[in-house]
CSV table of C-alpha atoms and ligand atoms in Angstrom, one decimal:
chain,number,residue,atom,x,y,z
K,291,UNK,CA,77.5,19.5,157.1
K,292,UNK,CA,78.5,16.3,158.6
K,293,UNK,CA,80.3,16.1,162.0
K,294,UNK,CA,81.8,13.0,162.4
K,295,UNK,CA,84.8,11.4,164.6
K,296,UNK,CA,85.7,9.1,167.1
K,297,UNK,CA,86.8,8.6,170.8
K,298,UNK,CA,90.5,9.3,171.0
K,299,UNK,CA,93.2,9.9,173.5
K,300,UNK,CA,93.8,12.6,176.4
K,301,UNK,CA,97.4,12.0,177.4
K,302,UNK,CA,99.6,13.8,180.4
K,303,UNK,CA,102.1,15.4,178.1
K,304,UNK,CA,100.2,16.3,175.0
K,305,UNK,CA,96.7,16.5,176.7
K,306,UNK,CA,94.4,18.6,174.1
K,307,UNK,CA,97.0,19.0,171.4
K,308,UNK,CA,97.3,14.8,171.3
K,309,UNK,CA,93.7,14.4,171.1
K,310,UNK,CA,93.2,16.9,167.9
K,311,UNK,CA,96.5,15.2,166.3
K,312,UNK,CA,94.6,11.9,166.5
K,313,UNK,CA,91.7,13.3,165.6
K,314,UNK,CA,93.2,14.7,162.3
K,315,UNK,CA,94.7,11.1,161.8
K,316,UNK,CA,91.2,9.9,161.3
K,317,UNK,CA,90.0,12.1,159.3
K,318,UNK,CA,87.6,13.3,161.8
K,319,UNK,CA,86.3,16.7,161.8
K,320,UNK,CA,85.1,16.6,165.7
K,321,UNK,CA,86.3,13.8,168.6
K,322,UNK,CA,85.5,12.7,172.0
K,323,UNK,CA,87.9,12.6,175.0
K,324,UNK,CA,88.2,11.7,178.7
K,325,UNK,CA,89.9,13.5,180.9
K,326,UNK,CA,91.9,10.9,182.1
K,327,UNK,CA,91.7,7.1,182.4
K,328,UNK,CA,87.8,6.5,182.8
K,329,UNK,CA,88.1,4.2,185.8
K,330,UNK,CA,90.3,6.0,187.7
K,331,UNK,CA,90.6,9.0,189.4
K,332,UNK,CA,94.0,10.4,188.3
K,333,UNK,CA,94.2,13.9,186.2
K,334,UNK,CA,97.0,16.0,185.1
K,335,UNK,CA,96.8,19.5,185.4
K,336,UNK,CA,95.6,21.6,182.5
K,337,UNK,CA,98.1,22.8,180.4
K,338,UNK,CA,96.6,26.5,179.4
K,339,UNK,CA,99.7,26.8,176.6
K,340,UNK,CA,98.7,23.2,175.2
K,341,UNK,CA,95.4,23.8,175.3
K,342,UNK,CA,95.9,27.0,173.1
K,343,UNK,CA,98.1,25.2,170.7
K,344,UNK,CA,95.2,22.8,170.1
K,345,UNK,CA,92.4,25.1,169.4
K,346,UNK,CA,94.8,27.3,166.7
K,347,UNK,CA,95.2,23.1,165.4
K,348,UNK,CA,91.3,22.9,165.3
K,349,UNK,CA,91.3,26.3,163.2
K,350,UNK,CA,93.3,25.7,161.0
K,351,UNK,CA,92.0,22.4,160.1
K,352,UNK,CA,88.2,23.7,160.3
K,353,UNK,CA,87.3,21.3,163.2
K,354,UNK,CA,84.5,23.5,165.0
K,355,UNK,CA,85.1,23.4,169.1
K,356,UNK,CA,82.2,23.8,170.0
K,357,UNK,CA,81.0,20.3,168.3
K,358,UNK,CA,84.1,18.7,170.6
K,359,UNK,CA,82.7,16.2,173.4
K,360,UNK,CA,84.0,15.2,176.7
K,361,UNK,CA,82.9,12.0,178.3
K,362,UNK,CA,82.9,11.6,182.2
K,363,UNK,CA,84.5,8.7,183.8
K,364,UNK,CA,82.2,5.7,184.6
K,365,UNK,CA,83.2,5.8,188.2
K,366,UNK,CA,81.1,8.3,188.8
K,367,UNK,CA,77.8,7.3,189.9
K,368,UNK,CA,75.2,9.5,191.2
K,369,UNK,CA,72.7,6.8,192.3
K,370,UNK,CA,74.6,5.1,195.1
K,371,UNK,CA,74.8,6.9,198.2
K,372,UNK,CA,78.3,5.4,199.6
K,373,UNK,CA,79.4,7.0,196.7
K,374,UNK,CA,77.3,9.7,196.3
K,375,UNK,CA,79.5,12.6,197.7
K,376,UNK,CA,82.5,11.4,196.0
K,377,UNK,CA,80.6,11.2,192.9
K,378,UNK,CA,79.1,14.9,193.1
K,379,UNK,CA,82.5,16.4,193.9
K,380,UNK,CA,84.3,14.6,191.1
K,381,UNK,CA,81.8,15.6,188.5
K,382,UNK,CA,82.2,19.2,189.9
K,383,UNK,CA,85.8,18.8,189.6
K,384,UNK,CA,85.9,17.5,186.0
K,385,UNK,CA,82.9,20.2,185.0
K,386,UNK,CA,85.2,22.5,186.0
K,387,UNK,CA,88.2,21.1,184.1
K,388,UNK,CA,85.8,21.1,180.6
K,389,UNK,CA,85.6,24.5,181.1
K,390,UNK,CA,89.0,25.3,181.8
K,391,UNK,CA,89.9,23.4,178.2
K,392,UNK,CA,87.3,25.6,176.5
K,393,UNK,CA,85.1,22.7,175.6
K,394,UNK,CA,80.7,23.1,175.5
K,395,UNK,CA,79.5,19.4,176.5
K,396,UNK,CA,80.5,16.6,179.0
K,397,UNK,CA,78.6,13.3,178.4
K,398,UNK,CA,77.4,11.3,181.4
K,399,UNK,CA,76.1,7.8,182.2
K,400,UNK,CA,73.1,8.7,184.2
K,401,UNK,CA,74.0,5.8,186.9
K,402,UNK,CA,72.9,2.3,188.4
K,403,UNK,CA,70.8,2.2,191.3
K,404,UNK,CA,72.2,-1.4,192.4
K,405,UNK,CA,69.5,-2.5,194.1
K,406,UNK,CA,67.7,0.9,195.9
K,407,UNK,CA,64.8,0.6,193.0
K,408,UNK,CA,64.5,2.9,190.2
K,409,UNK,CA,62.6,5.8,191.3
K,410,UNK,CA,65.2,6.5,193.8
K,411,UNK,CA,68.0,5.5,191.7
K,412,UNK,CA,66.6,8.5,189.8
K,413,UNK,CA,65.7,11.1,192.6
K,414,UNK,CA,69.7,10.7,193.6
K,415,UNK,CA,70.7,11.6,189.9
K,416,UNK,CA,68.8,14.5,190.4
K,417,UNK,CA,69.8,15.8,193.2
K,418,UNK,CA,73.5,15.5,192.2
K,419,UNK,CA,73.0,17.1,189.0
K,420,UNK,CA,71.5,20.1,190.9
K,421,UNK,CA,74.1,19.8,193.6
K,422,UNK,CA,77.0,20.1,190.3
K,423,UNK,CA,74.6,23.2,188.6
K,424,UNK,CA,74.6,25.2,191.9
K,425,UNK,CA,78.0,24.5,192.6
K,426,UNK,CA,79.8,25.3,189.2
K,427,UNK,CA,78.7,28.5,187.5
K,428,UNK,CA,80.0,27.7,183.4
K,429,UNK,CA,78.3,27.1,180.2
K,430,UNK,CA,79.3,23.2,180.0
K,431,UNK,CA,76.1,21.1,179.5
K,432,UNK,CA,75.7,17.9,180.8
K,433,UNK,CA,74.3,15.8,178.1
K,434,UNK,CA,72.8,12.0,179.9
K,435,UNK,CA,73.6,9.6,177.3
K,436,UNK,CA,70.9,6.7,176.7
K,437,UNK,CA,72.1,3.3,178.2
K,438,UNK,CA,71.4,-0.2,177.1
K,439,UNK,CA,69.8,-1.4,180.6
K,440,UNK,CA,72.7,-3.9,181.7
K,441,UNK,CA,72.5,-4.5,185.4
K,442,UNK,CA,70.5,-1.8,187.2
K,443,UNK,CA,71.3,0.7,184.5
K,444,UNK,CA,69.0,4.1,184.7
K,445,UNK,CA,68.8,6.0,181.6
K,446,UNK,CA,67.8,2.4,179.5
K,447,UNK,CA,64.6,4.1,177.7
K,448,UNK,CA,63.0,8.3,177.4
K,449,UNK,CA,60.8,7.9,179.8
K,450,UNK,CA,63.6,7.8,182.7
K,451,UNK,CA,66.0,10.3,180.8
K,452,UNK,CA,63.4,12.5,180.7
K,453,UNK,CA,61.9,12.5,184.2
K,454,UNK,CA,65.4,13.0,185.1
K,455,UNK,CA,65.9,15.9,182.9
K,456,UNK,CA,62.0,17.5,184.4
K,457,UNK,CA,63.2,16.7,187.5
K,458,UNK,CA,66.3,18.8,187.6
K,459,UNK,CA,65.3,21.7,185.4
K,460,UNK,CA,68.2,23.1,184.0
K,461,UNK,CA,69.1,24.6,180.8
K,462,UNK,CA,72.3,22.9,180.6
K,463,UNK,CA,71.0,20.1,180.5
K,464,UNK,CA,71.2,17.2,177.1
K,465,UNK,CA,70.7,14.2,175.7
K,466,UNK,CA,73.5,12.1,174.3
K,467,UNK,CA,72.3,9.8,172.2
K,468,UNK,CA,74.6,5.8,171.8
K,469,UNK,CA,72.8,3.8,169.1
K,470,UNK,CA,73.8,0.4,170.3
K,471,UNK,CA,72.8,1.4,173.5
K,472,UNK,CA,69.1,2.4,171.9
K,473,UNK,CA,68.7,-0.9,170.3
K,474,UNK,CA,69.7,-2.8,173.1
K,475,UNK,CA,67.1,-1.1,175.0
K,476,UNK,CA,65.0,-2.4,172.7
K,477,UNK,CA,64.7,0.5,170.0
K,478,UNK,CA,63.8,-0.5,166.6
K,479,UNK,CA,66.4,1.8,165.1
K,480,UNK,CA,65.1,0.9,161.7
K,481,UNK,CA,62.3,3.4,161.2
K,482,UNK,CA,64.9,6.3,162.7
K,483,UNK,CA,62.2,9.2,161.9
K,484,UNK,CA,59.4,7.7,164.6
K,485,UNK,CA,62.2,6.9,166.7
K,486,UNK,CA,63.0,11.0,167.0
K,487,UNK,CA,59.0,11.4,166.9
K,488,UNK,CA,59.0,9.9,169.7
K,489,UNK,CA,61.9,11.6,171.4
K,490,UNK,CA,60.5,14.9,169.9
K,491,UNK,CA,57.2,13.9,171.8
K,492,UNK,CA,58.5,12.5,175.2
K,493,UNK,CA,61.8,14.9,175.7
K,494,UNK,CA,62.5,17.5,172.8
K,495,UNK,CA,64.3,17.1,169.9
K,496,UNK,CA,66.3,19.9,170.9
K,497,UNK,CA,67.9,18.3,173.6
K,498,UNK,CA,70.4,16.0,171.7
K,499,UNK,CA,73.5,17.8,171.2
K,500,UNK,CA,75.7,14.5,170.5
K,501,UNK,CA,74.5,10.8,169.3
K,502,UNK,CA,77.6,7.9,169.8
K,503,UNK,CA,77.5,5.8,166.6
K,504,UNK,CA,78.1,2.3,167.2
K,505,UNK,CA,76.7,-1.5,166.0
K,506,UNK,CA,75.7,-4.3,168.5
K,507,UNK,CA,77.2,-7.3,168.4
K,508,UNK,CA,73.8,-8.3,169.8
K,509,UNK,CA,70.3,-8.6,169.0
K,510,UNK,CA,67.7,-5.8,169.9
K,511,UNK,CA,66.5,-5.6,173.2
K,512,UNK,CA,69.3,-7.5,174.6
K,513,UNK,CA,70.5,-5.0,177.3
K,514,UNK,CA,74.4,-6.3,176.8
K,515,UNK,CA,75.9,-3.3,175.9
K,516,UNK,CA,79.0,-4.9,173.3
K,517,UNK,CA,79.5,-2.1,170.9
K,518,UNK,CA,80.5,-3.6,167.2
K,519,UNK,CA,82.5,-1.8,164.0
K,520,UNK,CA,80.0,-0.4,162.1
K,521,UNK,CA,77.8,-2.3,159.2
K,522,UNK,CA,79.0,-5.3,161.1
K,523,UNK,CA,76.3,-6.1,163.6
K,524,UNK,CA,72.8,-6.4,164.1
K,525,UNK,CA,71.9,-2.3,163.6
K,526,UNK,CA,73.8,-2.2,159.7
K,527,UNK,CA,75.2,-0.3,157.8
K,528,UNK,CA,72.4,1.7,156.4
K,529,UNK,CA,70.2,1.8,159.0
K,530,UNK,CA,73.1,3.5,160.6
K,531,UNK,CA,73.6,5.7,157.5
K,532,UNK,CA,70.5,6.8,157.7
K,533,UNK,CA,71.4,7.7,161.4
K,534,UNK,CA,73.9,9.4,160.4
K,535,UNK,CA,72.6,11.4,157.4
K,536,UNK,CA,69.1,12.7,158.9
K,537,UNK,CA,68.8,16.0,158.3
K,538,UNK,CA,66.9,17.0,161.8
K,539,UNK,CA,70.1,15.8,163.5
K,540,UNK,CA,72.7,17.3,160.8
K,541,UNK,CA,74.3,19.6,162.9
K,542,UNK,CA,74.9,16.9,166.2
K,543,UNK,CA,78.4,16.1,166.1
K,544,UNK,CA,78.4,11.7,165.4
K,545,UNK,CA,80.9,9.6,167.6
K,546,UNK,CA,82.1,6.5,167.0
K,547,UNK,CA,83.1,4.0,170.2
K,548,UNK,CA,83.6,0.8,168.0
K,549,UNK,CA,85.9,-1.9,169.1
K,550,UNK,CA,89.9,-1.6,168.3
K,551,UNK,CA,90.4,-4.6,165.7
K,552,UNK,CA,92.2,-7.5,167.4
K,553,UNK,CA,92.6,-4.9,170.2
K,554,UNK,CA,95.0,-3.2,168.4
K,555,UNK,CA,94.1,-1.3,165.6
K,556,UNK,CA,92.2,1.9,165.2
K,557,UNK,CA,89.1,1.2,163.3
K,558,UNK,CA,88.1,5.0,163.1
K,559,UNK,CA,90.0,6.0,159.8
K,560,UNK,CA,88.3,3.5,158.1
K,561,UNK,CA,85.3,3.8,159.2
K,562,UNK,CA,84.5,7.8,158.6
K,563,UNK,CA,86.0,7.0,155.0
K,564,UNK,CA,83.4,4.1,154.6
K,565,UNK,CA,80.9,6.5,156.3
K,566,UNK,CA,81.6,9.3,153.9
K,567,UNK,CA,81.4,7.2,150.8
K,568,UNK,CA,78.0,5.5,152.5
K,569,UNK,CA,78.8,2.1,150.8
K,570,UNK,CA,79.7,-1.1,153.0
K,571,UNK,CA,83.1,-2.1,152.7
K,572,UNK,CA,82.9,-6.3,153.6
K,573,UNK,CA,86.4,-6.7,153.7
K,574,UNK,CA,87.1,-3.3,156.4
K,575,UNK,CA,87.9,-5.5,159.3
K,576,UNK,CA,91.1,-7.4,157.2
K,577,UNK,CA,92.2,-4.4,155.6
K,578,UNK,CA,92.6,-2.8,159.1
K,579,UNK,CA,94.4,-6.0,160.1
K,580,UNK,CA,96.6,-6.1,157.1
K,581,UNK,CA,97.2,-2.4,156.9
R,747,FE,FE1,79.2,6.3,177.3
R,748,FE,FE1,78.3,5.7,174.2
R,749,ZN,ZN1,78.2,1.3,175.5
């Protein structure tokens, strides 16, 4: 079965219930949420009775919860150490608010070490992530999404994710997947099957539990990180088809993050149709416009 969506919204008065509705508008049968604005700090309280009215949503329109994924707010950052305690106690926080809205998986950006190296960059991810494991007792799993090495970016190939994961040992802890991020990194997407060979070899295949499903507006190995509608960038359409279709990955719920058209208009509708039908559709980007 194919689990596909988009990011969508989390707002103050409809919080869960909002997010399934635009979910549902898309045509999605699984989305991805923050908890609140991603650069800020601010969260409403968890609204147990909207929470419940959402899940009996998902039921009866077959959209699994447990394929639902949270992402955490880029603020946090377990690598700097100004920051470090404030990061910890935040992600405890918002693992804590997951759990309270009944969702399995919270995807974070591992960090940038900005400037302090990468091995230690990557010994204070760890010991955050085993500072939020002792300190929250639930069955959320973190899952560190692979980055596109801008900047001082950790996370930008396996190697790092996986000494990260090794180094902090803990069952409830993933792998999130972000194609644009992969081929930015420097991924030849192309040949997907030795790609996941190779993640198979260096981490465990079992460890993805959600891949983000984006083009790049640039060229591979780039490390820009400028996600682009899909079939229109430098990954394409059917090399993300193929992504999208393999059958080792067919239960992993597939997110798109692809840029709002003139910063205005959903793309996501459009896309999952195009997706579903796996044929190109040239002229998506004006039909959006004109719709
Ligand atoms: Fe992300
Ligand atoms: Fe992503
Ligand atoms: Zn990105």
């Amino acid at each position: 079965m194919l689990y596909i969506g988009s990011h969508v919204g989390f707002t103050k008065n409809e919080q869960l219930l909002g997010s399934v509705k635009e979910a549902l508008s898309y045509g999605s049968n699984t989305f991805m949420f923050y908890t609140g604005a991603p650069q800020n700090t601010a969260r409403s309280v968890i609204d147990d009775d909207l929470t419940k009215k959402a899940f009996e949503l998902m039921k009866d329109n077959n959209i699994d919860s447990s394929k639902v994924i949270v992402h955490a707010p880029y603020i946090i950052n377990l690598c700097n150490e100004e920051k470090f305690d404030f990061s910890c106690s935040f992600l405890i926080e918002e693992v804590k608010r997951v759990e309270k809205l009944g969702i399995k998986y919270l995807v974070l950006h591992p960090g940038s070490h900005v400037g302090l190296g990468i091995d230690k960059g990557i010994s204070n991810i760890i010991l955050g992530l085993k500072k939020v494991f002792e300190s929250t007792d639930s069955d959320v799993t973190i899952l560190l999404e692979t980055m596109a090495g801008k900047g001082t970016e950790i996370g930008r190939n396996l190697e790092e994710i996986n000494t990260i994961i090794t180094g902090v040992n803990n069952k409830k802890l993933g792998v999130c997947l972000d194609t644009c991020h992969l081929h930015d990194s420097g991924y030849d997407l192309k040949d997907f099957d030795s790609f996941l060979d190779e993640f198979n070899h260096v981490i465990g295949i079992n460890k993805i539990k959600c891949i983000h499903i984006n083009d790049s507006k640039n060229i591979i190995g780039s490390h820009k990180d400028r996600h682009e509608n899909i079939g229109f960038g430098n990954i394409g359409f059917d090399t993300l088809i193929n992504i999208i279709y393999n059958e080792r990955l067919k239960e992993i719920p597939k997110i798109l993050e692809t840029p709002y058209v003139d910063r205005e208009y959903p793309p996501y509708k459009y896309e999952i149709e195009m997706i579903k039908k796996k044929e190109f559709n040239k002229n998506l980007i004006n039909e959006i416009k004109n719709q």
